PDB file of C-alpha atoms in Angstrom:
ATOM      1  CA  ASP A   1      57.708 -48.980  33.114  1.00  0.00           C
ATOM      2  CA  ALA A   2      60.993 -47.792  34.943  1.00  0.00           C
ATOM      3  CA  GLY A   3      60.219 -49.942  38.373  1.00  0.00           C
ATOM      4  CA  VAL A   4      60.751 -48.488  41.546  1.00  0.00           C
ATOM      5  CA  ILE A   5      63.384 -45.565  41.985  1.00  0.00           C
ATOM      6  CA  GLN A   6      64.962 -44.475  44.508  1.00  0.00           C
ATOM      7  CA  SER A   7      67.324 -41.716  45.956  1.00  0.00           C
ATOM      8  CA  PRO A   8      69.848 -41.212  46.365  1.00  0.00           C
ATOM      9  CA  ARG A   9      71.609 -44.287  45.990  1.00  0.00           C
ATOM     10  CA  HIS A  10      74.111 -43.167  47.832  1.00  0.00           C
ATOM     11  CA  GLU A  11      74.242 -41.203  51.620  1.00  0.00           C
ATOM     12  CA  VAL A  12      76.757 -40.654  53.751  1.00  0.00           C
ATOM     13  CA  THR A  13      76.235 -38.118  56.410  1.00  0.00           C
ATOM     14  CA  GLU A  14      77.716 -37.274  59.521  1.00  0.00           C
ATOM     15  CA  MET A  15      75.928 -38.488  63.548  1.00  0.00           C
ATOM     16  CA  GLY A  16      73.078 -35.643  64.021  1.00  0.00           C
ATOM     17  CA  GLN A  17      71.993 -34.607  60.322  1.00  0.00           C
ATOM     18  CA  GLU A  18      69.109 -35.264  58.871  1.00  0.00           C
ATOM     19  CA  VAL A  19      68.265 -37.712  55.647  1.00  0.00           C
ATOM     20  CA  THR A  20      65.630 -38.125  53.784  1.00  0.00           C
ATOM     21  CA  LEU A  21      65.133 -41.154  51.337  1.00  0.00           C
ATOM     22  CA  ARG A  22      63.263 -40.445  49.197  1.00  0.00           C
ATOM     23  CA  CYS A  23      60.892 -43.591  46.606  1.00  0.00           C
ATOM     24  CA  LYS A  24      58.542 -43.385  43.703  1.00  0.00           C
ATOM     25  CA  PRO A  25      56.746 -46.797  43.695  1.00  0.00           C
ATOM     26  CA  ILE A  26      55.585 -48.342  40.609  1.00  0.00           C
ATOM     27  CA  SER A  27      52.564 -46.741  39.069  1.00  0.00           C
ATOM     28  CA  GLY A  28      49.169 -48.215  39.781  1.00  0.00           C
ATOM     29  CA  HIS A  29      50.716 -50.072  42.885  1.00  0.00           C
ATOM     30  CA  ASP A  30      48.685 -49.456  45.909  1.00  0.00           C
ATOM     31  CA  TYR A  31      50.993 -50.588  48.388  1.00  0.00           C
ATOM     32  CA  LEU A  32      54.349 -49.019  49.299  1.00  0.00           C
ATOM     33  CA  PHE A  33      56.985 -51.299  51.870  1.00  0.00           C
ATOM     34  CA  TRP A  34      59.937 -49.143  53.424  1.00  0.00           C
ATOM     35  CA  TYR A  35      62.629 -51.863  54.548  1.00  0.00           C
ATOM     36  CA  ARG A  36      65.887 -51.752  56.079  1.00  0.00           C
ATOM     37  CA  GLN A  37      69.008 -54.076  55.779  1.00  0.00           C
ATOM     38  CA  THR A  38      71.840 -55.236  57.783  1.00  0.00           C
ATOM     39  CA  MET A  39      74.011 -58.026  58.312  1.00  0.00           C
ATOM     40  CA  MET A  40      73.376 -57.781  61.750  1.00  0.00           C
ATOM     41  CA  ARG A  41      69.421 -57.916  61.156  1.00  0.00           C
ATOM     42  CA  GLY A  42      67.956 -58.834  57.523  1.00  0.00           C
ATOM     43  CA  LEU A  43      65.786 -57.412  56.383  1.00  0.00           C
ATOM     44  CA  GLU A  44      63.253 -55.445  58.315  1.00  0.00           C
ATOM     45  CA  LEU A  45      60.078 -54.041  57.538  1.00  0.00           C
ATOM     46  CA  LEU A  46      59.996 -50.522  59.186  1.00  0.00           C
ATOM     47  CA  ILE A  47      56.406 -49.126  57.455  1.00  0.00           C
ATOM     48  CA  TYR A  48      54.129 -49.753  54.873  1.00  0.00           C
ATOM     49  CA  PHE A  49      51.261 -47.975  53.465  1.00  0.00           C
ATOM     50  CA  ASN A  50      48.315 -48.708  51.204  1.00  0.00           C
ATOM     51  CA  ASN A  51      46.610 -46.140  49.054  1.00  0.00           C
ATOM     52  CA  ASN A  52      48.643 -43.794  50.839  1.00  0.00           C
ATOM     53  CA  VAL A  53      47.633 -44.415  54.599  1.00  0.00           C
ATOM     54  CA  PRO A  54      49.657 -45.816  56.733  1.00  0.00           C
ATOM     55  CA  ILE A  55      49.083 -49.496  57.673  1.00  0.00           C
ATOM     56  CA  ASP A  56      51.942 -51.020  59.751  1.00  0.00           C
ATOM     57  CA  ASP A  57      54.590 -48.616  61.575  1.00  0.00           C
ATOM     58  CA  SER A  58      55.707 -51.058  63.995  1.00  0.00           C
ATOM     59  CA  GLY A  59      58.239 -51.411  62.858  1.00  0.00           C
ATOM     60  CA  MET A  60      60.261 -48.465  62.538  1.00  0.00           C
ATOM     61  CA  PRO A  61      62.788 -48.275  65.324  1.00  0.00           C
ATOM     62  CA  GLU A  62      62.171 -45.296  67.775  1.00  0.00           C
ATOM     63  CA  ASP A  63      60.554 -41.593  67.033  1.00  0.00           C
ATOM     64  CA  ARG A  64      63.841 -40.289  64.963  1.00  0.00           C
ATOM     65  CA  PHE A  65      62.055 -42.544  62.103  1.00  0.00           C
ATOM     66  CA  SER A  66      59.122 -40.972  59.968  1.00  0.00           C
ATOM     67  CA  ALA A  67      57.525 -41.916  57.106  1.00  0.00           C
ATOM     68  CA  LYS A  68      55.232 -40.590  54.437  1.00  0.00           C
ATOM     69  CA  MET A  69      53.113 -40.873  51.384  1.00  0.00           C
ATOM     70  CA  PRO A  70      51.983 -37.617  50.612  1.00  0.00           C
ATOM     71  CA  ASN A  71      50.284 -39.059  46.825  1.00  0.00           C
ATOM     72  CA  ALA A  72      50.566 -42.039  45.117  1.00  0.00           C
ATOM     73  CA  SER A  73      53.401 -41.592  43.140  1.00  0.00           C
ATOM     74  CA  PHE A  74      56.077 -39.932  46.249  1.00  0.00           C
ATOM     75  CA  SER A  75      56.934 -41.847  49.623  1.00  0.00           C
ATOM     76  CA  THR A  76      59.502 -40.071  51.877  1.00  0.00           C
ATOM     77  CA  LEU A  77      61.797 -41.743  54.496  1.00  0.00           C
ATOM     78  CA  LYS A  78      63.381 -39.125  57.105  1.00  0.00           C
ATOM     79  CA  ILE A  79      65.669 -39.874  59.816  1.00  0.00           C
ATOM     80  CA  GLN A  80      66.255 -37.248  62.180  1.00  0.00           C
ATOM     81  CA  PRO A  81      68.671 -37.074  64.185  1.00  0.00           C
ATOM     82  CA  SER A  82      70.812 -39.608  62.763  1.00  0.00           C
ATOM     83  CA  GLU A  83      73.071 -41.902  64.523  1.00  0.00           C
ATOM     84  CA  PRO A  84      75.787 -44.321  63.721  1.00  0.00           C
ATOM     85  CA  ARG A  85      73.578 -47.194  63.932  1.00  0.00           C
ATOM     86  CA  ASP A  86      71.387 -46.216  61.063  1.00  0.00           C
ATOM     87  CA  SER A  87      73.431 -46.790  58.663  1.00  0.00           C
ATOM     88  CA  ALA A  88      72.531 -49.375  56.366  1.00  0.00           C
ATOM     89  CA  VAL A  89      70.670 -50.295  53.209  1.00  0.00           C
ATOM     90  CA  TYR A  90      66.823 -49.385  53.104  1.00  0.00           C
ATOM     91  CA  PHE A  91      64.942 -50.495  50.165  1.00  0.00           C
ATOM     92  CA  CYS A  92      61.591 -48.916  48.903  1.00  0.00           C
ATOM     93  CA  ALA A  93      58.980 -52.033  47.153  1.00  0.00           C
ATOM     94  CA  SER A  94      55.721 -51.910  46.163  1.00  0.00           C
ATOM     95  CA  ALA A  95      53.324 -54.956  44.958  1.00  0.00           C
ATOM     96  CA  GLY A  96      49.565 -53.759  43.405  1.00  0.00           C
ATOM     97  CA  ASN A  97      47.955 -56.788  45.435  1.00  0.00           C
ATOM     98  CA  TYR A  98      48.876 -59.064  48.706  1.00  0.00           C
ATOM     99  CA  ASN A  99      51.178 -60.366  45.539  1.00  0.00           C
ATOM    100  CA  GLU A 100      54.489 -59.979  44.870  1.00  0.00           C
ATOM    101  CA  GLN A 101      56.566 -56.937  45.782  1.00  0.00           C
ATOM    102  CA  PHE A 102      59.324 -54.801  43.617  1.00  0.00           C
ATOM    103  CA  PHE A 103      61.989 -53.582  45.423  1.00  0.00           C
ATOM    104  CA  GLY A 104      63.918 -50.847  44.067  1.00  0.00           C
ATOM    105  CA  PRO A 105      67.513 -50.484  44.386  1.00  0.00           C
ATOM    106  CA  GLY A 106      68.403 -49.269  47.810  1.00  0.00           C
ATOM    107  CA  THR A 107      69.574 -46.231  49.427  1.00  0.00           C
ATOM    108  CA  ARG A 108      73.191 -47.405  51.300  1.00  0.00           C
ATOM    109  CA  LEU A 109      73.132 -44.710  54.238  1.00  0.00           C
ATOM    110  CA  THR A 110      76.212 -44.189  56.228  1.00  0.00           C
ATOM    111  CA  VAL A 111      76.025 -42.052  59.311  1.00  0.00           C
ATOM    112  CA  LEU A 112      79.458 -41.539  60.532  1.00  0.00           C
TER     113      LEU A 112
ATOM    114  CA  GLY B   1      54.436 -62.271  66.570  1.00  0.00           C
ATOM    115  CA  GLN B   2      55.167 -63.887  63.660  1.00  0.00           C
ATOM    116  CA  GLN B   3      58.704 -65.697  62.739  1.00  0.00           C
ATOM    117  CA  VAL B   4      60.029 -67.184  59.822  1.00  0.00           C
ATOM    118  CA  MET B   5      63.561 -68.963  59.793  1.00  0.00           C
ATOM    119  CA  GLN B   6      65.505 -69.930  57.031  1.00  0.00           C
ATOM    120  CA  ILE B   7      68.350 -72.504  57.949  1.00  0.00           C
ATOM    121  CA  PRO B   8      71.725 -72.484  56.703  1.00  0.00           C
ATOM    122  CA  GLN B   9      72.437 -68.937  56.462  1.00  0.00           C
ATOM    123  CA  TYR B  10      75.477 -70.270  54.414  1.00  0.00           C
ATOM    124  CA  GLN B  11      76.388 -72.581  51.987  1.00  0.00           C
ATOM    125  CA  HIS B  12      79.449 -72.753  49.697  1.00  0.00           C
ATOM    126  CA  VAL B  13      78.985 -75.846  47.806  1.00  0.00           C
ATOM    127  CA  GLN B  14      81.338 -76.995  44.211  1.00  0.00           C
ATOM    128  CA  GLU B  15      79.568 -75.535  40.944  1.00  0.00           C
ATOM    129  CA  GLY B  16      77.291 -78.848  39.839  1.00  0.00           C
ATOM    130  CA  GLU B  17      76.076 -79.753  43.496  1.00  0.00           C
ATOM    131  CA  ASP B  18      72.591 -79.197  44.495  1.00  0.00           C
ATOM    132  CA  PHE B  19      71.882 -77.029  47.205  1.00  0.00           C
ATOM    133  CA  THR B  20      68.197 -76.697  49.476  1.00  0.00           C
ATOM    134  CA  THR B  21      67.150 -74.006  51.366  1.00  0.00           C
ATOM    135  CA  TYR B  22      64.991 -74.491  54.077  1.00  0.00           C
ATOM    136  CA  CYS B  23      62.210 -72.017  55.457  1.00  0.00           C
ATOM    137  CA  ASN B  24      60.259 -72.723  58.549  1.00  0.00           C
ATOM    138  CA  SER B  25      56.973 -70.567  59.948  1.00  0.00           C
ATOM    139  CA  SER B  26      56.211 -70.345  64.078  1.00  0.00           C
ATOM    140  CA  THR B  27      51.819 -69.955  62.526  1.00  0.00           C
ATOM    141  CA  THR B  28      50.128 -71.336  59.469  1.00  0.00           C
ATOM    142  CA  LEU B  29      51.046 -69.236  56.541  1.00  0.00           C
ATOM    143  CA  SER B  30      48.272 -68.261  53.816  1.00  0.00           C
ATOM    144  CA  ASN B  31      51.328 -68.393  50.776  1.00  0.00           C
ATOM    145  CA  ILE B  32      54.797 -67.751  50.915  1.00  0.00           C
ATOM    146  CA  GLN B  33      57.094 -65.990  48.283  1.00  0.00           C
ATOM    147  CA  TRP B  34      60.966 -66.269  47.644  1.00  0.00           C
ATOM    148  CA  TYR B  35      63.179 -64.067  46.273  1.00  0.00           C
ATOM    149  CA  LYS B  36      66.782 -63.932  45.033  1.00  0.00           C
ATOM    150  CA  GLN B  37      69.297 -61.050  46.507  1.00  0.00           C
ATOM    151  CA  ARG B  38      72.402 -61.036  44.301  1.00  0.00           C
ATOM    152  CA  PRO B  39      75.231 -59.632  45.696  1.00  0.00           C
ATOM    153  CA  GLY B  40      75.092 -55.710  45.776  1.00  0.00           C
ATOM    154  CA  GLY B  41      71.353 -55.997  44.107  1.00  0.00           C
ATOM    155  CA  HIS B  42      68.173 -56.276  45.569  1.00  0.00           C
ATOM    156  CA  PRO B  43      65.841 -58.960  45.996  1.00  0.00           C
ATOM    157  CA  VAL B  44      63.540 -59.807  43.408  1.00  0.00           C
ATOM    158  CA  PHE B  45      60.504 -61.573  43.248  1.00  0.00           C
ATOM    159  CA  LEU B  46      60.800 -65.634  41.918  1.00  0.00           C
ATOM    160  CA  ILE B  47      57.783 -67.800  42.890  1.00  0.00           C
ATOM    161  CA  GLN B  48      54.854 -68.315  44.871  1.00  0.00           C
ATOM    162  CA  LEU B  49      53.111 -70.770  46.541  1.00  0.00           C
ATOM    163  CA  VAL B  50      49.527 -71.205  47.989  1.00  0.00           C
ATOM    164  CA  LYS B  51      48.226 -74.251  48.305  1.00  0.00           C
ATOM    165  CA  SER B  52      49.581 -76.688  50.793  1.00  0.00           C
ATOM    166  CA  GLY B  53      51.611 -79.469  49.522  1.00  0.00           C
ATOM    167  CA  GLU B  54      52.271 -77.333  46.477  1.00  0.00           C
ATOM    168  CA  VAL B  55      55.652 -78.187  44.182  1.00  0.00           C
ATOM    169  CA  LYS B  56      56.498 -75.392  41.439  1.00  0.00           C
ATOM    170  CA  LYS B  57      59.820 -75.724  39.405  1.00  0.00           C
ATOM    171  CA  GLN B  58      61.715 -73.088  37.092  1.00  0.00           C
ATOM    172  CA  LYS B  59      64.441 -74.264  35.430  1.00  0.00           C
ATOM    173  CA  ARG B  60      66.773 -76.148  37.542  1.00  0.00           C
ATOM    174  CA  LEU B  61      64.902 -74.669  40.553  1.00  0.00           C
ATOM    175  CA  THR B  62      61.876 -77.076  42.494  1.00  0.00           C
ATOM    176  CA  PHE B  63      60.088 -74.853  45.534  1.00  0.00           C
ATOM    177  CA  GLN B  64      57.862 -76.525  47.864  1.00  0.00           C
ATOM    178  CA  PHE B  65      55.447 -75.709  50.331  1.00  0.00           C
ATOM    179  CA  GLY B  66      54.352 -77.922  53.370  1.00  0.00           C
ATOM    180  CA  GLU B  67      51.619 -79.579  54.061  1.00  0.00           C
ATOM    181  CA  ALA B  68      50.484 -77.363  56.873  1.00  0.00           C
ATOM    182  CA  LYS B  69      52.065 -74.634  55.192  1.00  0.00           C
ATOM    183  CA  LYS B  70      54.275 -73.737  57.526  1.00  0.00           C
ATOM    184  CA  ASN B  71      57.332 -74.821  55.937  1.00  0.00           C
ATOM    185  CA  SER B  72      58.807 -74.176  52.431  1.00  0.00           C
ATOM    186  CA  SER B  73      62.002 -75.349  50.946  1.00  0.00           C
ATOM    187  CA  LEU B  74      63.778 -74.241  47.445  1.00  0.00           C
ATOM    188  CA  HIS B  75      66.484 -77.027  45.912  1.00  0.00           C
ATOM    189  CA  ILE B  76      68.500 -75.869  43.338  1.00  0.00           C
ATOM    190  CA  THR B  77      69.604 -79.371  40.912  1.00  0.00           C
ATOM    191  CA  ALA B  78      73.681 -78.550  39.555  1.00  0.00           C
ATOM    192  CA  THR B  79      74.371 -75.139  40.727  1.00  0.00           C
ATOM    193  CA  GLN B  80      76.070 -72.946  38.477  1.00  0.00           C
ATOM    194  CA  THR B  81      77.874 -69.431  39.651  1.00  0.00           C
ATOM    195  CA  THR B  82      75.082 -67.447  38.170  1.00  0.00           C
ATOM    196  CA  ASP B  83      72.726 -69.093  40.878  1.00  0.00           C
ATOM    197  CA  VAL B  84      74.917 -67.119  43.655  1.00  0.00           C
ATOM    198  CA  GLY B  85      73.412 -64.505  45.696  1.00  0.00           C
ATOM    199  CA  THR B  86      70.954 -64.967  49.206  1.00  0.00           C
ATOM    200  CA  TYR B  87      67.351 -66.480  49.020  1.00  0.00           C
ATOM    201  CA  PHE B  88      64.585 -65.441  51.127  1.00  0.00           C
ATOM    202  CA  CYS B  89      61.822 -67.112  52.193  1.00  0.00           C
ATOM    203  CA  ALA B  90      58.719 -64.682  53.162  1.00  0.00           C
ATOM    204  CA  GLY B  91      55.700 -65.921  54.140  1.00  0.00           C
ATOM    205  CA  ARG B  92      51.770 -64.062  54.821  1.00  0.00           C
ATOM    206  CA  GLY B  93      50.422 -65.219  58.331  1.00  0.00           C
ATOM    207  CA  ILE B  94      47.420 -63.295  59.782  1.00  0.00           C
ATOM    208  CA  GLY B  95      46.517 -59.566  59.087  1.00  0.00           C
ATOM    209  CA  ASN B  96      48.560 -60.490  55.724  1.00  0.00           C
ATOM    210  CA  MET B  97      51.688 -59.634  56.290  1.00  0.00           C
ATOM    211  CA  LEU B  98      54.349 -61.037  54.893  1.00  0.00           C
ATOM    212  CA  THR B  99      57.301 -61.270  56.719  1.00  0.00           C
ATOM    213  CA  PHE B 100      60.980 -62.432  55.645  1.00  0.00           C
ATOM    214  CA  GLY B 101      62.983 -65.198  56.827  1.00  0.00           C
ATOM    215  CA  GLY B 102      66.974 -64.022  56.961  1.00  0.00           C
ATOM    216  CA  GLY B 103      67.914 -65.732  54.238  1.00  0.00           C
ATOM    217  CA  THR B 104      70.365 -67.901  53.186  1.00  0.00           C
ATOM    218  CA  ARG B 105      73.561 -67.089  51.577  1.00  0.00           C
ATOM    219  CA  LEU B 106      74.861 -69.810  48.712  1.00  0.00           C
ATOM    220  CA  MET B 107      78.580 -69.147  47.215  1.00  0.00           C
ATOM    221  CA  VAL B 108      79.500 -71.289  44.220  1.00  0.00           C
ATOM    222  CA  LYS B 109      82.986 -72.393  43.729  1.00  0.00           C
ATOM    223  CA  PRO B 110      83.799 -72.843  39.886  1.00  0.00           C
TER     224      PRO B 110
END
């Protein structure tokens, strides 16, 4: 298995632009998580899905952030409009049960 | 809500010295997990502890879960340069939510 796949690996955009981050979880995993990591705030859980259904989105910072999981093998995290303070590394992780989470390599987002 | 605190935030050690990071939860946990993130990498699962007072070892790493299931520690014996990275604990509490601690960044001087 290739593990969790994220794209793009790096994204540089200008303030106000729409950004879409993509994630392909490990096949067979029922849970998918989106995290954001910054030096100031550490690793924050933004939202997680179970069987493609959003379960808890209380970590989503504001309405500019949205996440979808249209099927078991694909999820997106969208920021519209993006702001400089959104600059961070965004990780997607998947899990087969309430045990270990497998993280993707992350997307490093820079908003100028 | 549930909070998971880790100390210290940073630790510099000389290669060969021991290292310990501590994790404390504001609530009782059903289990706790530990992850390691190398510089520029992503968190990688190390271990999960479930039972009160549980101790597990992985080579030079020793993990403990407190009797009250509210704290945990990771001890590395005789650190090596390959141990460099940030170590995160993640506690699972009410609602089965996994909450990550702030991490302890370990730096090892050769």
